[in-house]
Coordinates of C-alpha atoms and ligand atoms in Angstrom, one line a residue:
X1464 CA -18.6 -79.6 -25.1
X1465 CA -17.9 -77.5 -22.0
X1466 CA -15.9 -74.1 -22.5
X1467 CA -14.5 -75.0 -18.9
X1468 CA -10.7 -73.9 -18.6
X1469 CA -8.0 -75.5 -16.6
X1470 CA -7.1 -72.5 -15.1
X1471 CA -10.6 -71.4 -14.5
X1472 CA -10.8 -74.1 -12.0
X1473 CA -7.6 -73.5 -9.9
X1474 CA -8.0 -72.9 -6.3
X1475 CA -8.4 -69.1 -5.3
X1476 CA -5.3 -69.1 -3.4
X1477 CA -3.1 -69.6 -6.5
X1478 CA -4.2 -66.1 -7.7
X1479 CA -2.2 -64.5 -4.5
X1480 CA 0.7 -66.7 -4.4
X1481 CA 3.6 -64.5 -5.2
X1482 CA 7.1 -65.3 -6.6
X1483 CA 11.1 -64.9 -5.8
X1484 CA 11.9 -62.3 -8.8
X1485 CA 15.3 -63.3 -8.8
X1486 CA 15.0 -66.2 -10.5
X1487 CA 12.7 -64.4 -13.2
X1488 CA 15.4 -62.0 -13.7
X1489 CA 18.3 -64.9 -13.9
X1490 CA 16.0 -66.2 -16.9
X1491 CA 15.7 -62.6 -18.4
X1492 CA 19.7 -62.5 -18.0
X1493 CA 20.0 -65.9 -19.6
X1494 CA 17.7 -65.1 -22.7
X1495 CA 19.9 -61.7 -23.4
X1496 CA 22.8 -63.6 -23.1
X1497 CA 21.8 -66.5 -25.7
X1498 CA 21.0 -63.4 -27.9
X1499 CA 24.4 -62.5 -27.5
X1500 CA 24.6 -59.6 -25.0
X1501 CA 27.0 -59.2 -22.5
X1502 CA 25.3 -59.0 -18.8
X1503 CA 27.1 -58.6 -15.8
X1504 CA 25.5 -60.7 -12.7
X1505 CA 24.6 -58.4 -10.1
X1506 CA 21.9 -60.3 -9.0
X1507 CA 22.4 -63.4 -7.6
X1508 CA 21.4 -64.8 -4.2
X1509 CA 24.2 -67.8 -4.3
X1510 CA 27.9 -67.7 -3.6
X1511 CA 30.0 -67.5 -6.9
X1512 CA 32.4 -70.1 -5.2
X1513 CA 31.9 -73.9 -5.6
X1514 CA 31.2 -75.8 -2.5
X1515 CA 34.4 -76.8 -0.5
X1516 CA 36.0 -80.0 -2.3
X1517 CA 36.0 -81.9 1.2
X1518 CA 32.4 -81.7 1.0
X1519 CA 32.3 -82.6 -3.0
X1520 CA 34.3 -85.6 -1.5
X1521 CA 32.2 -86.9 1.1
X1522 CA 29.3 -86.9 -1.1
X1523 CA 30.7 -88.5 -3.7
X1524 CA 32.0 -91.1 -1.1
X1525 CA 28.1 -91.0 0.3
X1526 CA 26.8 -91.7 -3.4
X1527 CA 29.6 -95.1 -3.7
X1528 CA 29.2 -96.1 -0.6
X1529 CA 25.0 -96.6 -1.2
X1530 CA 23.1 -93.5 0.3
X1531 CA 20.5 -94.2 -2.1
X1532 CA 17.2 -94.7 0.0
X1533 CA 15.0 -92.2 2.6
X1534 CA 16.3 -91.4 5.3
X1535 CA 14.5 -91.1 8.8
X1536 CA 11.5 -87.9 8.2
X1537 CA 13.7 -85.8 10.4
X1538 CA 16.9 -86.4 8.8
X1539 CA 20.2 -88.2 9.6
X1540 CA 20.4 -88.5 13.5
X1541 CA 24.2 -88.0 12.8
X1542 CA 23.6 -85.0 11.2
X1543 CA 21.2 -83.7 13.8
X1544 CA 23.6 -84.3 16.0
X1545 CA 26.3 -82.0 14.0
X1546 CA 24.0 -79.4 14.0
X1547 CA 23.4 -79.2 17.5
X1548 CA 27.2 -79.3 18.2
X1549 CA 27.5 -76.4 15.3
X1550 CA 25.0 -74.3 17.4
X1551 CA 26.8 -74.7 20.3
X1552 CA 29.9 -73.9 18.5
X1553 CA 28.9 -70.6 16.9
X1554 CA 25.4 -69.8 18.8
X1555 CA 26.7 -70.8 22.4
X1556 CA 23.2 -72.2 22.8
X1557 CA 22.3 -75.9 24.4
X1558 CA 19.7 -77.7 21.4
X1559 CA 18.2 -81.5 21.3
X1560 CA 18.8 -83.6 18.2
X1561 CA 15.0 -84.4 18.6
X1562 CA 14.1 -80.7 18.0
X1563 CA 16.2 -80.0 14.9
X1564 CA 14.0 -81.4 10.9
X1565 CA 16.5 -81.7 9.0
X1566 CA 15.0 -80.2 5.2
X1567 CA 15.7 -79.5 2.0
X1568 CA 16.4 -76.1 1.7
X1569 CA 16.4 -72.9 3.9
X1570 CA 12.4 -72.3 2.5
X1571 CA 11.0 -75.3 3.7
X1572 CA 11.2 -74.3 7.5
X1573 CA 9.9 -71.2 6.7
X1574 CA 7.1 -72.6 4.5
X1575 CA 6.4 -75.2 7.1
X1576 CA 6.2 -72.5 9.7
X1577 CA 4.1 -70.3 8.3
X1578 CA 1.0 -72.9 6.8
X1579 CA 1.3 -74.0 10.9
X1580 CA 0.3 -71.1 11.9
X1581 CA -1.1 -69.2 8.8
X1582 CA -5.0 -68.7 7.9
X1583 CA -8.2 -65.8 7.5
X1584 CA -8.1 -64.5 11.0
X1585 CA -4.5 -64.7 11.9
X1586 CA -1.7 -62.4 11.8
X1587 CA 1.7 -62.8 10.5
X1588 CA 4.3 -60.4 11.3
X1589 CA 7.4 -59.9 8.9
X1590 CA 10.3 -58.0 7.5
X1591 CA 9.8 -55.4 4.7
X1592 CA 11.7 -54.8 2.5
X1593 CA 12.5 -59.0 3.0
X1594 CA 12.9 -62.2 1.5
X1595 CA 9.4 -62.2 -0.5
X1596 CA 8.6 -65.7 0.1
X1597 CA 7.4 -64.6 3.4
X1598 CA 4.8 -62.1 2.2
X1599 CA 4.2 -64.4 -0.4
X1600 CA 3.7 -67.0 1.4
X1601 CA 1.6 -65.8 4.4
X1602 CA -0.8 -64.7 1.8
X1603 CA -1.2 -68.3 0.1
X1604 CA -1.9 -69.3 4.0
X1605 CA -5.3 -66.6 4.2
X1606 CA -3.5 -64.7 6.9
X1607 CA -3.0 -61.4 7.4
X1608 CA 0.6 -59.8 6.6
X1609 CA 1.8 -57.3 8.4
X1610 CA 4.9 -56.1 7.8
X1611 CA 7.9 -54.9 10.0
X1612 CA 9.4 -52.2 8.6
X1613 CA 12.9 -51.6 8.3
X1614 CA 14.3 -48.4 7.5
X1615 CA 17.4 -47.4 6.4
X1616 CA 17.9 -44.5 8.9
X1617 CA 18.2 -47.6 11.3
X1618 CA 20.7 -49.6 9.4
X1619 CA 17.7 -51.5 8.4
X1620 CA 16.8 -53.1 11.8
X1621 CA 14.1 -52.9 13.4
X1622 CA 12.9 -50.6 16.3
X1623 CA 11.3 -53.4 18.7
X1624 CA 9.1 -51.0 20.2
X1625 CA 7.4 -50.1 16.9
X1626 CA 7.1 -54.0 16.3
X1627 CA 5.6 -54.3 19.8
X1628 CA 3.2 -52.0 18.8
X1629 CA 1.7 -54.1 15.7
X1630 CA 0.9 -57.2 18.0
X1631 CA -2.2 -58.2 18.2
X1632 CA -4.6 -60.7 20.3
X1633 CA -4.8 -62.4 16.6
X1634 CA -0.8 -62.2 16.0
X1635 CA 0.3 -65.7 15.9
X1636 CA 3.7 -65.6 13.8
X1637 CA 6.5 -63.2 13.5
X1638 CA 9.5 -63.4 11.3
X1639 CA 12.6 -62.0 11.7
X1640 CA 15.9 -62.2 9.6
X1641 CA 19.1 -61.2 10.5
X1642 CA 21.7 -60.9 8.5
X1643 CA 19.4 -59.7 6.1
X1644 CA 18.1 -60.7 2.9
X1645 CA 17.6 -57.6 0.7
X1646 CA 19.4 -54.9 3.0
X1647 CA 22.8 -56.2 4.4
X1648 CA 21.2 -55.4 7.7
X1649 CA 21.5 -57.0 11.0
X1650 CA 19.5 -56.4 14.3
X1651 CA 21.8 -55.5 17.2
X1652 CA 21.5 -57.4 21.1
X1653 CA 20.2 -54.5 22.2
X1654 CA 17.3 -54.6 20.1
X1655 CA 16.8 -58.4 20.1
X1656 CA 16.8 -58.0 24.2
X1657 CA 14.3 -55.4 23.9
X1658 CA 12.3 -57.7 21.7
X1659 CA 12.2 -60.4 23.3
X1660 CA 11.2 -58.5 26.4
X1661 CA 8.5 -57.4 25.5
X1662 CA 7.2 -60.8 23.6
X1663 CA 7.0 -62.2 27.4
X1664 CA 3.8 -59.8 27.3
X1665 CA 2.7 -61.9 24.4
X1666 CA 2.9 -65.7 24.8
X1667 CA 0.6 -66.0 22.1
X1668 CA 3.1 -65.6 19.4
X1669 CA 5.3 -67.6 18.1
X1670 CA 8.8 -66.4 16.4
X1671 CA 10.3 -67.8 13.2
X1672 CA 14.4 -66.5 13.2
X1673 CA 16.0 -66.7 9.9
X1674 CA 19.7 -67.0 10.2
X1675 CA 20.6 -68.2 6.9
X1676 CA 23.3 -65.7 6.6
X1677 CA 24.7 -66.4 10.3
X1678 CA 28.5 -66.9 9.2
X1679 CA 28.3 -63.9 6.7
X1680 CA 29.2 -61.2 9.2
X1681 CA 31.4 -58.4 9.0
X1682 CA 33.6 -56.0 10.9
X1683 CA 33.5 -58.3 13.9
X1684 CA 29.9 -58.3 14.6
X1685 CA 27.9 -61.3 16.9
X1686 CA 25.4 -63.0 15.3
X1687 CA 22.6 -62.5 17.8
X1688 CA 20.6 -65.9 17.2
X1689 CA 16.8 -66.5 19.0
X1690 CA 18.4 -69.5 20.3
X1691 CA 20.1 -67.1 22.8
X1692 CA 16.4 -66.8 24.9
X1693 CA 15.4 -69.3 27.0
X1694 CA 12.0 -67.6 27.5
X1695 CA 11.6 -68.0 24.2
X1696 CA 12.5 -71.7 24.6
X1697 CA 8.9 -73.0 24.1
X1698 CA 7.8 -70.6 21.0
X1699 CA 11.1 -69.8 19.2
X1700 CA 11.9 -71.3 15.3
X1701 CA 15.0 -71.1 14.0
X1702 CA 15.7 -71.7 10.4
X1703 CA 19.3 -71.8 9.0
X1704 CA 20.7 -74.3 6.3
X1705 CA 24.2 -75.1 3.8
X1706 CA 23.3 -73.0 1.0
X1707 CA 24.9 -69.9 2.2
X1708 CA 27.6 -70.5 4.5
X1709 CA 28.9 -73.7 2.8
X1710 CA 28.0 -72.4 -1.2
X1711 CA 25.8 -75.6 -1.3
X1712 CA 22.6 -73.5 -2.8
X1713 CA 22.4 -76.5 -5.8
X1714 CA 22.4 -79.7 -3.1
X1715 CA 19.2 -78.1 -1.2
X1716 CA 19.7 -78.8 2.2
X1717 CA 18.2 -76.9 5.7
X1718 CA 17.4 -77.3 8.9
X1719 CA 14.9 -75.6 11.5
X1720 CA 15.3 -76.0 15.4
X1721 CA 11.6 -76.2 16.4
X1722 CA 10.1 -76.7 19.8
X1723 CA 9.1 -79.0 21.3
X1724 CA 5.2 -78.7 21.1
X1725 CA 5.9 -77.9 17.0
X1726 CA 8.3 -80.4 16.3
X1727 CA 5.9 -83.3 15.2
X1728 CA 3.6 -80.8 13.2
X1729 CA 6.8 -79.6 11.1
X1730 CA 7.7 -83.8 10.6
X1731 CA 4.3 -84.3 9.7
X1732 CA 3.8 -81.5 7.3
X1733 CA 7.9 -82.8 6.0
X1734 CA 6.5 -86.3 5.7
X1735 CA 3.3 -84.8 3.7
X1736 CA 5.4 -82.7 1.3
X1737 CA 8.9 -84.2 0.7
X1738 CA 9.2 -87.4 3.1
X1739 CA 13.1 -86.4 4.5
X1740 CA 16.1 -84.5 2.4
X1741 CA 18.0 -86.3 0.0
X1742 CA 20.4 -89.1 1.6
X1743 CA 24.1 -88.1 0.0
X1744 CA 23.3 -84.7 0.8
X1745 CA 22.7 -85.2 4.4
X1746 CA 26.2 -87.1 4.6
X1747 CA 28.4 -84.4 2.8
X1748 CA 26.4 -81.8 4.9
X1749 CA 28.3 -83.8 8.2
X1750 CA 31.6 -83.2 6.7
X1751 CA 30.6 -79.6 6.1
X1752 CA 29.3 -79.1 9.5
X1753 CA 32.4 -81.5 11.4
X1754 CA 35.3 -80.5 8.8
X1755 CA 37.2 -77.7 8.3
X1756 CA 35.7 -74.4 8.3
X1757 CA 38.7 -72.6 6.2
X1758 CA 36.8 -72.1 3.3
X1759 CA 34.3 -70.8 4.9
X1760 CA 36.2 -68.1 6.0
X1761 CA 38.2 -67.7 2.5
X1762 CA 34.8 -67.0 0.7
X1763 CA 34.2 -64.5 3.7
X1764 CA 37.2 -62.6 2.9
X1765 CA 36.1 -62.8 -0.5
X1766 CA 32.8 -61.1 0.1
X1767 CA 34.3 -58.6 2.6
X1768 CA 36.4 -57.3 0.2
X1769 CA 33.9 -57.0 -2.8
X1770 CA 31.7 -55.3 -0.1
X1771 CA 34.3 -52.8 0.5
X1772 CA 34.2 -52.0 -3.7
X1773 CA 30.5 -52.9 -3.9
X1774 CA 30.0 -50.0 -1.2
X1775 CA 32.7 -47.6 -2.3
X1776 CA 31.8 -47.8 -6.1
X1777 CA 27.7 -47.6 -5.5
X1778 CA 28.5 -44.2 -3.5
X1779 CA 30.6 -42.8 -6.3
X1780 CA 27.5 -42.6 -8.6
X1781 CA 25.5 -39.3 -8.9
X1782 CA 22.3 -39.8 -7.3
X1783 CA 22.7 -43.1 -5.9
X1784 CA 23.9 -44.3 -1.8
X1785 CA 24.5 -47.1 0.3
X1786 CA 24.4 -47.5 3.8
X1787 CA 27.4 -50.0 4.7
X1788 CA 26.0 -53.7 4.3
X1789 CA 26.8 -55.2 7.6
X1790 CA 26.0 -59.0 7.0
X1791 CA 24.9 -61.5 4.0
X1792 CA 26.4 -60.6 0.8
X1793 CA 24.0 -57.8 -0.3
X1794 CA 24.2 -54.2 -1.1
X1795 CA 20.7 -52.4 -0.9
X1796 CA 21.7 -48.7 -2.5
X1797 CA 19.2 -45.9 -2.0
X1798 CA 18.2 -44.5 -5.9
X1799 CA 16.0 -42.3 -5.2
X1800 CA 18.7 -39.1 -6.1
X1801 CA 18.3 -40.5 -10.0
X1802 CA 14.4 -39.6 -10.2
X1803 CA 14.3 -43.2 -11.5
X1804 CA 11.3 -46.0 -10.1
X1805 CA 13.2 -48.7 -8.8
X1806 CA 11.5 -51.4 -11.2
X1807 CA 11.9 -49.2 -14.0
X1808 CA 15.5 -48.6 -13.0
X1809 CA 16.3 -52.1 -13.0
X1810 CA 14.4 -52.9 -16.3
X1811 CA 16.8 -50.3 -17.6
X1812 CA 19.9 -51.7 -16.0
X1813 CA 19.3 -55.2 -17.5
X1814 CA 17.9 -54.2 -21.1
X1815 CA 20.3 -51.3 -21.9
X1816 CA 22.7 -51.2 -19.7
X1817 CA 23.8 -55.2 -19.5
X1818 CA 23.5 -55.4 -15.5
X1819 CA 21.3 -57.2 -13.7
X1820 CA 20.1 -56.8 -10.4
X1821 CA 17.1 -56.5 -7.9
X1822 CA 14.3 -53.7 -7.8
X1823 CA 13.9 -53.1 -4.3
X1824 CA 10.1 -53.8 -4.7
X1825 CA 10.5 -57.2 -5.4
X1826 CA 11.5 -57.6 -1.2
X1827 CA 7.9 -55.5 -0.5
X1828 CA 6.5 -52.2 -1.2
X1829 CA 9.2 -50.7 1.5
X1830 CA 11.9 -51.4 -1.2
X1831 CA 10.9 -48.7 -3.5
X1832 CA 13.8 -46.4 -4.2
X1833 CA 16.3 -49.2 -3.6
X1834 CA 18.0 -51.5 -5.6
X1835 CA 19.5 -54.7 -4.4
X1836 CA 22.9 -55.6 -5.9
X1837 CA 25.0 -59.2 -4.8
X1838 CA 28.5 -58.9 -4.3
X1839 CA 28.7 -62.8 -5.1
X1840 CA 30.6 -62.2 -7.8
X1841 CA 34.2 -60.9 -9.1
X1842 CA 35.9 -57.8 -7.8
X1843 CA 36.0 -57.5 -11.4
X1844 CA 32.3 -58.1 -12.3
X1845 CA 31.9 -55.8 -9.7
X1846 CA 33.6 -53.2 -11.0
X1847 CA 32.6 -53.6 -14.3
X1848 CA 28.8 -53.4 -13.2
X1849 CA 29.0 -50.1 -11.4
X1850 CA 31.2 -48.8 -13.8
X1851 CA 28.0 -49.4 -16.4
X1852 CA 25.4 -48.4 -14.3
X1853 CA 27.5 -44.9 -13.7
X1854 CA 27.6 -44.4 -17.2
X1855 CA 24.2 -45.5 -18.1
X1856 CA 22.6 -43.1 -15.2
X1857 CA 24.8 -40.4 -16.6
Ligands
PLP2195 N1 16.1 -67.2 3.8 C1 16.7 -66.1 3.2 C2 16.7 -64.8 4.0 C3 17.3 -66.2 2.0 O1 17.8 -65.1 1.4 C4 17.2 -67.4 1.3 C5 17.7 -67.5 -0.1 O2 18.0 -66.6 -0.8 C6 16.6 -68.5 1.9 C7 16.1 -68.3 3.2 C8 16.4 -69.8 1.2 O3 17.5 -70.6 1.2 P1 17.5 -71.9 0.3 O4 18.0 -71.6 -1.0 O5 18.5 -72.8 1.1 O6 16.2 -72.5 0.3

């Protein structure tokens, strides 16, 4: 009988395929709790609030009224057209219905994106610390990751010139998120101008936007959105979705605006993988796009206070500070004052101390000495978190 083992005979590529530590840390959180401990959720990458009830309504409606088969690959052509007029609402910026794929999710136009252009040979540029399904991701495709850096002594933007610098002839994708997922951060105009600029000296490259957090701004800041370019117009992705801005992480919906020479390869690789996004969801995602938008900005003024005690509270610990998050609902403190590893910090948070929250590491080797907390929760939680960590650290 042959010793031959399952896993022996998975394809190499499985071996580099990394994960989204958040949700391994959510099951930690879970197991202590069923145990009986107290934990405090400082970790979570989802709005606290439940999605608007006008939008519970309209899918509900969507479920009676028969929204039970596919839909066309691309999605609801109602719905595309919402999302344009959205975009033109909030982004100023002209799109076709025939260039937004409707998905499910904010990953899948990122996933889509990146096995397009992704394999040995190529180069993918992206943010580090970021969102780890891109690194993750880019190294499932074979390619080559190269990351962006983003530093905290530049409110964790970028400095275009330096990613300028990193392009190569073999530089076919580059990724860039603002607001940002671990940091808070979000790049300015001037930045994006100079960017794009100099990216008319590459028209080899293609660039993948993630505006997921577009509506989660603070202080009065512009969402600059890649949609702004027209010389971009033939090599610019933008990904954005409901699962932020409308608390509708559960119902998995997204959509990327693609152009128009990548538009069919993003519907084929949808009708490959998933065939369209679930019916109902697409109908109550209308509502949330064409109804009213005062929830949306309740839960901002939600998150905009608990960023205020998020930031206030993190700086009042010994050896521990935080730059001002200035987008998304994310604090990304510096540690490095406790002498503490910031995986072994947040082991040590979660097991003793009854927080949980993010090692910076788990966004890319750039996070160490960080630790990524979520203000999606209580001014209360909030408080109560900190209030442990202080005390543990002390
Ligand atoms: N992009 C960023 C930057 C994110 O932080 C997330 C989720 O945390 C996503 C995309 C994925 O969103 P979704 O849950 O809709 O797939």
């Amino acid at each position: 009988m042959s010793t031959t083992t399952v896993s022996s005979q998975l394809a190499s590529r499985m071996g580099v395929l990394g994960t989204e530590t958040a949700f391994e840390v959510f099951a930690k959180a879970k197991a202590l709790e069923a145990q009986g401990k107290n934990i405090v959720h400082l970790h979570i990458g989802a709005p606290d609030f439940n999605t608007p009830p006008n939008i519970v309504a309209a899918g509900e409606k969507a479920l009676r009224d028969g929204w039970h088969k596919y839909t066309p690959a691309n999605g609801l052509p109602d719905l595309r057209e919402a999302v344009c007029e959205d975009i033109l609402r909030y982004r100023g910026a002209e799109v076709n219905p025939d260039n937004v794929l409707i998905v499910p999710g904010g990953k899948p136009t990122m996933f889509y994106a990146i096995m397009m252009f992704g394999e040995p040979g190529a180069e993918i540029m992206y943010p580090n610390p970021g969102f780890p399904i891109y690194e993750s991701m880019i190294h499932w495709s074979g390619a080559k990751a190269v990351p962006i850096e983003l530093k905290e002594e530049n409110d964790f933007s970028f400095d275009a010139d330096s990613v300028l610098s990193k392009i190569t002839p073999n530089t076919r994708l580059m990724i860039v998120n603002t607001p940002a997922n671990p940091t808070g951060g979000i790049v300015q105009r001037s930045e994006m101008d100079k960017l794009v600029a100099g990216l008319e000296k590459h028209p080899h490259v293609t660039i993948l936007c993630d505006e997921i957090y577009s509506r989660q701004l603070y202080d009065g800041a512009e969402h600059v959105s890649i949609l702004q370019y027209p010389s971009l117009a033939d090599r610019a992705i933008m990904l954005d979705g409901w699962s932020k801005t409308y608390a509708m992480t559960g119902w998995r919906l997204g959509y990327g605006v693609w152009p128009d020479s990548l538009i069919k390869h993003a519907e084929r690789l949808q009708i490959n993988s998933t065939s369209c996004a679930n019916a109902v969801t697409q109908v109550a995602a209308i509502e949330a796009l064409r109804g009213p938008q005062d929830s949306v900005d309740e839960m901002l003024k939600a998150f905009d206070e608990r960023r205020h005690v998020m930031h206030r509270e993190l700086n009042a610990i010994p050896g521990i500070s935080c730059v001002m998050p200035k987008g998304a609902f994310y604090a990304f403190p510096n540690i490095t004052g406790t002498g503490r590893k910031s995986q072994d910090l947040e082991n040590g948070l979660l097991n003793e101390a009854g927080v949980a929250c993010l090692s910076g590491t788990a966004f890319g080797a750039m996070g160490e000495g960080y630790l990524r907390f979520s203000y999606a929760n209580s001014v209360e939680q909030i408080q109560e978190g900190l209030r442990r960590v202080k005390e543990y650290l002390a």
